[in-house]
Amino acid sequence: MRTAAVVGAGMAGLAVAGALSRTGWRVVLLERGERIAAPPTALVLWANGRRALESLDPDGGWSAIASPLADGGIRRPDGQWLVTPRDATPTHAVVHLEDLFDALVAGLGDDVEIRTGFEVTSVRVGRQQRPVLGDGRTSVEADLVVAADGIDSAIRRVLAPEAAAVGSGFAAWQAVIPSYRVPAGFSAGERVDARSSAGEAVGAGSSAAEAVGTGFSAGETLGAGYRFVSVPLGERAAGKGGVYWVATAAGAPRPEPPAQQLALLRRWFGDWHEPVGALLDATDPAELVPQEVRELRPLPRTYAFGSGPGGVVLLGDAAHAMPHHLGQGACLAFEDAATLRSLTAPAAPGPELVAAIEEYSRVRRPRTTSVVRQTRRMSAVVQARGRLALRARDAALNHPRLLSQAPDTDWSPPD
Ligand SMILES: Cc1cc2nc3c(=O)[nH]c(=O)nc-3n(C[C@H](O)[C@H](O)[C@H](O)COP(=O)(O)OP(=O)(O)OC[C@H]3O[C@@H](n4cnc5c(N)ncnc54)[C@H](O)[C@@H]3O)c2cc1C
């Protein structure tokens, strides 16, 4: 039987391990943590990510855990609209990570062998040998190795040392507020009454831009180097529903304990339109997930490394970690998994499998490079400070190339 070793039980590793197992691979999943654990946050699933998940596991029950994402538009800190809300696109969704991880773990079935507490520290490839992984005590050999071990991938550091994990110049804070603590009056997002005649986004200074939103609704707000996004979760999310928010600030991550970081966020965002202040006030420091935003620069030259009758592929953040501004990191990981599953499904170890993994890199590298480029354009928009830069930002937000070429619309599963 064909064998695969998947390294990392994050979203990417779980998705690909289940999918390979369902297409006839004997899979071992290696995770350095003592258990598989979902971060206590949520994720926006754009149309591409959702399509990928559905193709990976049509029986995954995704619609039961994902709630439709309302378009809350984009505002300035004073509440003025930069981009007015459009009708919700039913394919976009938000999902609590506990629910997503539960569904992905259920999708592993009984055939995937899970080894937790296994930290891969070495990888060996060669012309005549199958790839071999080690943790310093034992080794695991397989026809196919999938490195889904995140931005600091030990495997990528050996095979593609040209790609370095670097800070993107931002810090991010995420939290989920359970429904019983969501501020009264918070709503999923509303359409504004005053819209431009075309019903499109309005620019700064236009009369429609004066249409200050009614306040307590979800959506995105952009300040000078600061950003705040709030998204209501479905009532059933992680058994407690609630609201997910993510705040981003240009600069380094903060060293203070969570309570002080939350106090700092309340100061930075305190005079922003509601619900920003109300959501921060309703957040418990224990719910705060702070992190430095990082990315790979440059991306690895290839995502595939042949070894004997098979080889190693990079997948998810291990291959193309990027800032979260377009919310595409996990969606692209699911695309990777769907592509790899489809290409390797019919491939026997030997020339067929080697060709399949080369094709994986040939297909995935241009796709992910293009989304990384779009994300970097968005980084410049989010990072804008100073009057001129902010005017350029407001113009860019209404530029069709920034908004209409959304990376989620142009991808379909390979089969
Ligand atoms: C603030 C923020 C908001 C985001 N929002 C979105 C969004 O809305 N939509 C979206 O699509 N994406 C979003 N992303 C991106 C998304 O979170 C990542 O792309 C995704 O988590 C990557 O998953 P992964 O499985 O590749 O890596 P990881 O989640 O990093 O998982 C890697 C796994 O490998 C394990 N591991 C690491 N090293 C080893 C080793 N040597 N041996 C064994 N195991 C190992 C780790 O313990 C971990 O379990 C966001 C990111 C941030 C920072």
Coordinates of C-alpha atoms and ligand atoms in Angstrom, one line a residue:
M1 CA 0.0 0.0 0.0
R2 CA 1.2 3.5 -0.7
T3 CA 2.4 5.4 2.4
A4 CA 2.3 9.0 3.3
A5 CA 3.6 10.9 6.3
V6 CA 1.9 14.2 7.0
V7 CA 3.9 16.5 9.3
G8 CA 1.8 19.0 11.4
A9 CA -1.8 18.6 12.6
G10 CA -2.9 22.2 12.0
M11 CA -5.7 22.9 9.5
A12 CA -3.6 22.1 6.5
G13 CA -2.2 18.8 7.8
L14 CA -5.6 17.6 9.1
A15 CA -7.3 18.4 5.8
V16 CA -4.7 16.7 3.6
A17 CA -4.2 13.6 5.9
G18 CA -7.9 12.8 5.7
A19 CA -8.1 13.4 2.0
L20 CA -5.1 11.2 1.3
S21 CA -6.5 8.4 3.5
R22 CA -9.8 8.5 1.6
T23 CA -7.9 8.0 -1.7
G24 CA -6.1 4.9 -0.7
W25 CA -3.0 6.1 1.1
R26 CA -1.9 4.6 4.4
V27 CA -1.3 7.8 6.3
V28 CA 0.7 8.6 9.5
L29 CA 0.1 12.1 10.9
L30 CA 3.0 13.5 13.0
E31 CA 2.3 16.4 15.4
R32 CA 4.8 17.9 17.9
G33 CA 2.1 19.0 20.3
E34 CA 0.9 16.5 22.9
R35 CA -2.6 16.8 21.4
I36 CA -4.4 18.2 18.4
A37 CA -5.7 21.6 19.5
A38 CA -7.6 24.3 17.8
P39 CA -6.7 27.9 18.5
P40 CA -9.7 29.6 20.3
T41 CA -10.4 31.9 17.3
A42 CA -12.4 31.8 14.0
L43 CA -11.7 31.9 10.3
V44 CA -13.3 33.4 7.3
L45 CA -13.8 30.8 4.6
W46 CA -13.9 32.5 1.2
A47 CA -15.5 30.8 -1.7
N48 CA -12.3 29.1 -2.8
G49 CA -11.6 27.7 0.7
R50 CA -15.1 26.4 1.0
R51 CA -15.1 24.8 -2.4
A52 CA -11.8 23.2 -1.6
L53 CA -13.1 21.8 1.7
E54 CA -16.2 20.5 0.1
S55 CA -14.2 18.7 -2.6
L56 CA -11.8 17.3 0.0
D57 CA -14.6 15.8 2.0
P58 CA -18.1 16.1 0.5
D59 CA -19.5 14.5 3.7
G60 CA -17.7 16.9 6.0
G61 CA -20.9 18.7 7.1
W62 CA -19.4 22.1 6.4
S63 CA -22.7 23.9 6.0
A64 CA -23.6 22.8 9.5
I65 CA -20.6 24.5 11.1
A66 CA -20.1 27.5 8.8
S67 CA -22.3 30.6 9.1
P68 CA -22.9 32.9 6.1
L69 CA -20.7 36.0 6.2
A70 CA -22.5 39.3 6.0
D71 CA -20.7 42.1 4.2
G72 CA -20.3 44.8 6.7
G73 CA -18.5 47.2 4.3
I74 CA -15.4 49.3 5.3
R75 CA -15.5 52.4 7.5
R76 CA -13.3 55.0 8.9
P77 CA -12.8 55.2 12.6
D78 CA -15.4 58.0 12.7
G79 CA -18.0 55.7 11.1
Q80 CA -17.9 57.2 7.6
W81 CA -18.1 54.7 4.8
L82 CA -15.1 54.0 2.7
V83 CA -16.9 51.0 1.0
T84 CA -20.6 50.5 1.6
P85 CA -21.9 47.0 2.3
R86 CA -23.0 44.9 -0.6
D87 CA -25.4 42.0 -0.5
A88 CA -24.0 39.0 1.3
T89 CA -22.4 36.5 -1.0
P90 CA -23.8 33.2 0.3
T91 CA -20.6 31.3 -0.5
H92 CA -18.5 33.2 2.0
A93 CA -18.7 31.9 5.5
V94 CA -17.2 32.2 9.0
V95 CA -16.4 29.2 11.1
H96 CA -15.2 28.8 14.7
L97 CA -11.9 26.9 14.7
E98 CA -13.0 24.4 17.4
D99 CA -15.8 23.4 15.0
L100 CA -13.5 23.3 12.0
F101 CA -10.9 21.2 13.8
D102 CA -13.6 18.8 15.1
A103 CA -14.9 18.3 11.5
L104 CA -11.3 17.8 10.2
V105 CA -10.4 15.3 12.9
A106 CA -13.7 13.4 12.3
G107 CA -12.7 13.3 8.6
L108 CA -9.5 11.4 9.5
G109 CA -11.6 8.3 10.1
D110 CA -10.0 5.3 11.7
D111 CA -7.3 4.6 9.2
V112 CA -5.0 7.6 9.8
E113 CA -2.3 6.8 12.5
I114 CA -1.9 9.9 14.7
R115 CA 1.4 10.3 16.6
T116 CA 1.4 13.3 18.9
G117 CA 4.5 14.4 20.7
F118 CA 6.6 13.7 17.6
E119 CA 8.6 16.8 16.6
V120 CA 10.3 16.3 13.2
T121 CA 13.8 17.6 13.5
S122 CA 15.4 16.0 10.4
V123 CA 14.5 15.1 6.8
R124 CA 16.6 13.0 4.4
V125 CA 16.0 12.8 0.7
G126 CA 18.0 11.1 -2.1
R127 CA 17.9 9.9 -5.6
Q128 CA 17.6 6.2 -4.6
Q129 CA 15.7 6.4 -1.3
R130 CA 12.3 7.3 0.0
P131 CA 12.1 10.4 2.2
V132 CA 13.0 9.7 5.8
L133 CA 11.9 11.9 8.8
G134 CA 13.3 11.8 12.2
D135 CA 12.7 13.2 15.7
G136 CA 16.1 12.4 17.1
R137 CA 15.0 9.0 18.5
T138 CA 13.0 7.3 15.8
S139 CA 12.6 7.6 12.0
V140 CA 9.6 7.4 9.7
E141 CA 9.9 6.5 6.0
A142 CA 7.2 7.0 3.4
D143 CA 6.6 7.3 -0.3
L144 CA 5.2 10.8 0.1
V145 CA 6.0 13.3 2.8
V146 CA 3.7 16.3 3.2
A147 CA 5.3 19.1 5.2
A148 CA 2.3 21.0 6.8
D149 CA 4.4 22.1 9.7
G150 CA 3.6 25.8 9.5
I151 CA 5.7 29.0 8.9
D152 CA 8.7 27.7 10.8
S153 CA 8.7 24.4 9.0
A154 CA 11.7 22.4 10.0
I155 CA 11.5 20.5 6.7
R156 CA 11.4 23.6 4.5
R157 CA 14.4 25.0 6.4
V158 CA 16.4 22.0 5.1
L159 CA 14.9 21.7 1.6
A160 CA 14.3 25.3 0.7
P161 CA 16.6 27.4 2.9
E162 CA 16.1 30.4 0.5
A163 CA 12.7 31.1 2.0
A164 CA 12.9 32.9 5.3
A165 CA 10.1 33.6 7.9
V166 CA 10.1 37.4 8.5
G167 CA 7.9 39.9 10.3
S168 CA 5.4 41.7 8.1
G169 CA 5.5 44.9 10.2
F170 CA 2.2 44.2 12.0
A171 CA 0.9 42.7 15.2
A172 CA -2.5 41.1 15.4
W173 CA -5.0 40.3 18.2
Q174 CA -7.9 38.0 17.9
A175 CA -10.7 37.0 20.2
V176 CA -14.1 35.3 20.3
I177 CA -16.7 36.8 22.7
P178 CA -19.3 34.2 23.6
S179 CA -22.9 35.2 22.7
Y180 CA -24.0 35.9 26.3
R181 CA -21.4 38.7 26.6
V182 CA -21.9 40.2 23.1
P183 CA -22.8 43.9 23.6
A184 CA -26.6 44.6 23.4
G185 CA -27.5 46.1 20.1
F186 CA -24.7 44.4 18.1
S187 CA -26.0 43.3 14.7
A188 CA -24.6 41.3 11.9
G189 CA -24.2 44.2 9.6
E190 CA -26.6 46.5 7.8
R191 CA -26.9 48.1 4.4
V192 CA -26.7 51.8 4.4
D193 CA -29.5 54.0 3.1
A194 CA -27.4 56.4 1.1
R195 CA -25.5 54.7 -1.6
S196 CA -23.9 55.9 -4.8
S197 CA -26.2 55.7 -7.8
A198 CA -24.4 52.6 -9.1
G199 CA -24.9 51.0 -5.7
E200 CA -21.1 50.7 -5.5
A201 CA -18.5 51.7 -3.1
V202 CA -18.3 55.4 -2.4
G203 CA -15.2 57.5 -2.1
A204 CA -14.1 59.9 0.6
G205 CA -15.7 63.3 0.2
S206 CA -18.7 62.2 -1.9
S207 CA -22.1 63.0 -0.4
A208 CA -22.8 59.3 0.0
A209 CA -19.7 59.0 2.1
E210 CA -21.5 61.2 4.6
A211 CA -23.8 58.3 5.3
V212 CA -22.5 57.4 8.6
G213 CA -23.4 53.9 9.5
T214 CA -26.0 53.2 12.1
G215 CA -23.2 52.1 14.4
F216 CA -23.5 48.9 16.1
S217 CA -22.9 46.6 13.2
A218 CA -20.2 44.1 12.2
G219 CA -17.7 45.0 9.5
E220 CA -14.3 46.4 8.9
T221 CA -12.8 49.7 10.0
L222 CA -9.5 51.2 8.7
G223 CA -7.5 53.8 10.6
A224 CA -4.0 55.1 9.9
G225 CA -2.0 51.9 10.4
Y226 CA -4.8 50.3 12.4
R227 CA -7.6 47.9 11.4
F228 CA -10.5 46.3 13.2
V229 CA -12.7 43.6 11.8
S230 CA -15.7 42.0 13.6
V231 CA -17.7 39.1 12.4
P232 CA -20.8 37.5 14.1
L233 CA -20.6 33.8 14.4
G234 CA -23.6 31.6 14.0
E235 CA -25.6 30.8 17.1
R236 CA -24.2 27.3 17.3
A237 CA -20.5 28.2 16.9
A238 CA -18.4 26.1 19.3
G239 CA -21.6 25.5 21.3
K240 CA -21.7 29.2 22.4
G241 CA -22.0 31.4 19.3
G242 CA -20.7 35.0 19.7
V243 CA -18.6 37.5 17.8
Y244 CA -15.1 37.1 16.4
W245 CA -12.9 40.1 16.1
V246 CA -9.4 40.8 14.8
A247 CA -7.4 44.0 15.4
T248 CA -4.2 44.8 13.5
A249 CA -1.7 47.5 14.2
A250 CA 1.4 48.4 12.3
G251 CA 4.5 47.8 14.5
A252 CA 6.1 45.1 16.6
P253 CA 4.2 42.7 18.8
R254 CA 3.7 43.8 22.4
P255 CA 5.6 42.2 25.2
E256 CA 3.0 43.0 27.9
P257 CA 0.7 40.4 29.5
P258 CA -2.7 40.1 27.9
A259 CA -4.6 42.3 30.3
Q260 CA -2.2 45.2 29.6
Q261 CA -2.4 44.5 25.8
L262 CA -6.1 44.7 26.0
A263 CA -5.9 48.0 27.9
L264 CA -3.6 49.2 25.1
L265 CA -6.1 48.2 22.4
R266 CA -8.9 50.0 24.3
R267 CA -6.8 53.1 24.2
W268 CA -5.8 52.8 20.5
F269 CA -9.3 52.0 19.4
G270 CA -11.3 53.7 22.2
D271 CA -12.6 56.6 20.1
W272 CA -13.6 54.5 17.0
H273 CA -17.2 54.1 16.1
E274 CA -19.2 51.4 17.8
P275 CA -19.1 48.5 18.1
V276 CA -15.3 48.6 18.3
G277 CA -15.1 50.0 21.8
A278 CA -18.0 47.9 23.1
L279 CA -16.5 44.7 21.7
L280 CA -13.1 45.4 23.3
D281 CA -14.8 46.2 26.6
A282 CA -16.7 42.9 26.4
T283 CA -13.5 40.9 25.8
D284 CA -11.8 39.0 28.7
P285 CA -8.0 39.1 28.7
A286 CA -8.0 35.3 28.7
E287 CA -9.7 35.4 25.3
L288 CA -7.1 37.5 23.7
V289 CA -4.8 35.8 21.1
P290 CA -1.9 38.2 20.3
Q291 CA 0.7 37.4 17.6
E292 CA 3.3 38.9 15.3
V293 CA 2.2 38.8 11.7
R294 CA 4.8 37.0 9.7
E295 CA 5.3 35.8 6.1
L296 CA 7.8 33.9 3.9
R297 CA 10.1 36.1 1.9
P298 CA 10.9 34.9 -0.7
L299 CA 8.6 32.0 -1.3
P300 CA 10.4 28.7 -1.8
R301 CA 11.6 28.2 -5.4
T302 CA 9.6 24.9 -5.6
Y303 CA 7.1 23.2 -3.4
A304 CA 8.2 19.6 -4.5
F305 CA 11.4 17.7 -3.8
G306 CA 11.7 14.3 -5.5
S307 CA 13.2 11.4 -3.5
G308 CA 13.4 7.9 -4.9
P309 CA 10.0 6.7 -6.0
G310 CA 8.2 9.7 -4.4
G311 CA 9.2 12.8 -2.5
V312 CA 8.4 15.7 -0.2
V313 CA 5.9 18.5 -0.8
L314 CA 5.3 21.8 1.1
L315 CA 1.7 22.7 1.9
G316 CA -0.1 25.5 3.7
D317 CA 1.9 28.0 5.7
A318 CA 5.0 25.9 5.4
A319 CA 4.9 26.8 1.6
H320 CA 3.4 30.2 1.5
A321 CA 2.7 31.9 4.8
M322 CA 1.5 35.5 4.2
P323 CA -0.1 38.3 6.2
H324 CA -3.8 37.8 7.0
H325 CA -5.1 40.9 5.2
L326 CA -7.0 39.0 2.6
G327 CA -7.8 36.0 4.9
Q328 CA -6.4 33.6 2.4
G329 CA -3.8 31.5 4.3
A330 CA -6.0 28.6 5.3
C331 CA -8.1 28.8 2.2
L332 CA -5.0 28.4 0.0
A333 CA -3.9 25.5 2.3
F334 CA -7.2 23.7 1.5
E335 CA -6.7 24.5 -2.2
D336 CA -3.2 22.9 -1.9
A337 CA -4.7 19.8 -0.2
A338 CA -7.4 19.4 -2.9
T339 CA -4.8 19.7 -5.7
L340 CA -2.4 17.2 -4.1
R341 CA -5.2 14.7 -3.4
S342 CA -6.4 14.9 -7.0
L343 CA -2.9 14.6 -8.6
T344 CA -1.7 11.8 -6.3
A345 CA -5.0 9.8 -6.2
P346 CA -4.1 7.6 -9.3
A347 CA -0.3 7.7 -8.9
A348 CA 1.7 4.6 -8.0
P349 CA 5.1 5.2 -6.3
G350 CA 7.7 5.5 -9.0
P351 CA 7.7 7.8 -12.0
E352 CA 4.0 8.5 -11.7
L353 CA 4.2 9.8 -8.2
V354 CA 7.3 11.8 -8.9
A355 CA 5.5 13.4 -11.9
A356 CA 2.4 14.1 -9.7
I357 CA 4.4 16.0 -7.0
E358 CA 6.2 18.0 -9.7
E359 CA 2.9 18.9 -11.2
Y360 CA 1.7 19.9 -7.7
S361 CA 4.4 22.5 -7.5
R362 CA 3.9 23.6 -11.1
V363 CA 0.2 24.3 -10.4
R364 CA 0.4 25.7 -6.9
R365 CA 3.4 27.9 -7.0
P366 CA 2.0 30.5 -9.5
R367 CA -1.4 30.4 -7.9
T368 CA -0.1 31.1 -4.4
T369 CA 2.5 33.6 -5.7
S370 CA -0.3 35.7 -7.2
V371 CA -2.4 35.7 -4.0
V372 CA 0.7 36.7 -2.0
R373 CA 1.2 39.6 -4.4
Q374 CA -2.4 40.7 -3.9
T375 CA -2.0 40.4 -0.1
R376 CA 1.1 42.6 -0.2
R377 CA -0.8 45.2 -2.1
M378 CA -3.5 45.0 0.7
S379 CA -0.7 45.3 3.3
A380 CA 0.3 48.7 1.8
V381 CA -3.4 49.8 2.0
V382 CA -3.7 48.7 5.6
Q383 CA -0.4 50.2 6.6
A384 CA -1.1 53.6 5.1
R385 CA -0.4 56.6 7.4
G386 CA -0.2 60.3 6.8
R387 CA -2.7 62.4 4.8
L388 CA -1.4 61.7 1.3
A389 CA -1.1 58.0 2.0
L390 CA -4.6 57.8 3.4
R391 CA -6.0 59.6 0.4
A392 CA -4.2 57.1 -1.9
R393 CA -5.6 54.3 0.3
D394 CA -9.2 55.5 0.0
A395 CA -8.9 55.8 -3.7
A396 CA -7.3 52.3 -3.9
L397 CA -10.1 50.8 -1.9
N398 CA -12.5 51.8 -4.6
H399 CA -10.2 50.7 -7.4
P400 CA -11.8 47.7 -9.2
R401 CA -8.4 45.9 -9.4
L402 CA -8.1 45.8 -5.6
L403 CA -11.6 44.6 -4.9
S404 CA -12.9 42.8 -7.9
Q405 CA -10.0 40.5 -8.6
A406 CA -10.7 38.8 -5.3
P407 CA -8.5 35.7 -5.1
D408 CA -11.5 33.5 -4.1
T409 CA -13.4 33.8 -7.3
D410 CA -11.0 32.4 -9.7
W411 CA -10.3 28.9 -8.3
S412 CA -12.2 25.7 -8.6
P413 CA -11.3 22.2 -7.4
P414 CA -9.2 20.2 -10.0
D415 CA -11.9 17.5 -10.2
Ligands
LIG1 C1 -4.8 37.2 12.6 C2 -4.9 36.1 11.6 C3 -6.1 36.0 10.9 C4 -6.3 35.0 9.9 N1 -7.5 34.9 9.3 C5 -7.6 34.0 8.3 C6 -8.9 33.9 7.6 O1 -9.9 34.5 7.9 N2 -8.9 33.0 6.6 C7 -7.9 32.2 6.2 O2 -8.0 31.4 5.2 N3 -6.7 32.3 6.8 C8 -6.5 33.2 7.8 N4 -5.3 33.3 8.5 C9 -4.2 32.4 8.1 C10 -4.3 31.0 8.7 O3 -4.5 31.1 10.1 C11 -3.1 30.2 8.4 O4 -2.8 30.2 7.0 C12 -3.3 28.7 8.8 O5 -3.5 28.6 10.2 C13 -2.1 27.8 8.4 O6 -2.3 26.5 8.8 P1 -1.2 25.4 8.7 O7 -1.8 24.1 9.1 O8 -0.5 25.5 7.4 O9 -0.1 25.9 9.8 P2 -0.2 25.9 11.4 O10 -1.5 26.3 11.8 O11 1.0 26.7 11.9 O12 0.0 24.4 11.8 C14 1.2 23.7 11.8 C15 1.2 22.5 12.7 O13 2.4 21.8 12.6 C16 2.9 21.5 13.9 N5 4.4 21.5 13.8 C17 5.2 22.5 13.6 N6 6.5 22.1 13.5 C18 6.4 20.7 13.6 C19 7.4 19.7 13.6 N7 8.7 20.0 13.4 N8 7.1 18.4 13.8 C20 5.8 18.1 14.0 N9 4.8 19.0 14.0 C21 5.1 20.3 13.8 C22 2.4 22.6 14.8 O14 2.3 22.2 16.2 C23 1.0 22.8 14.2 O15 0.0 21.9 14.8 C24 -5.2 34.2 9.5 C25 -3.9 34.4 10.2 C26 -3.8 35.3 11.2 C27 -2.5 35.5 11.9

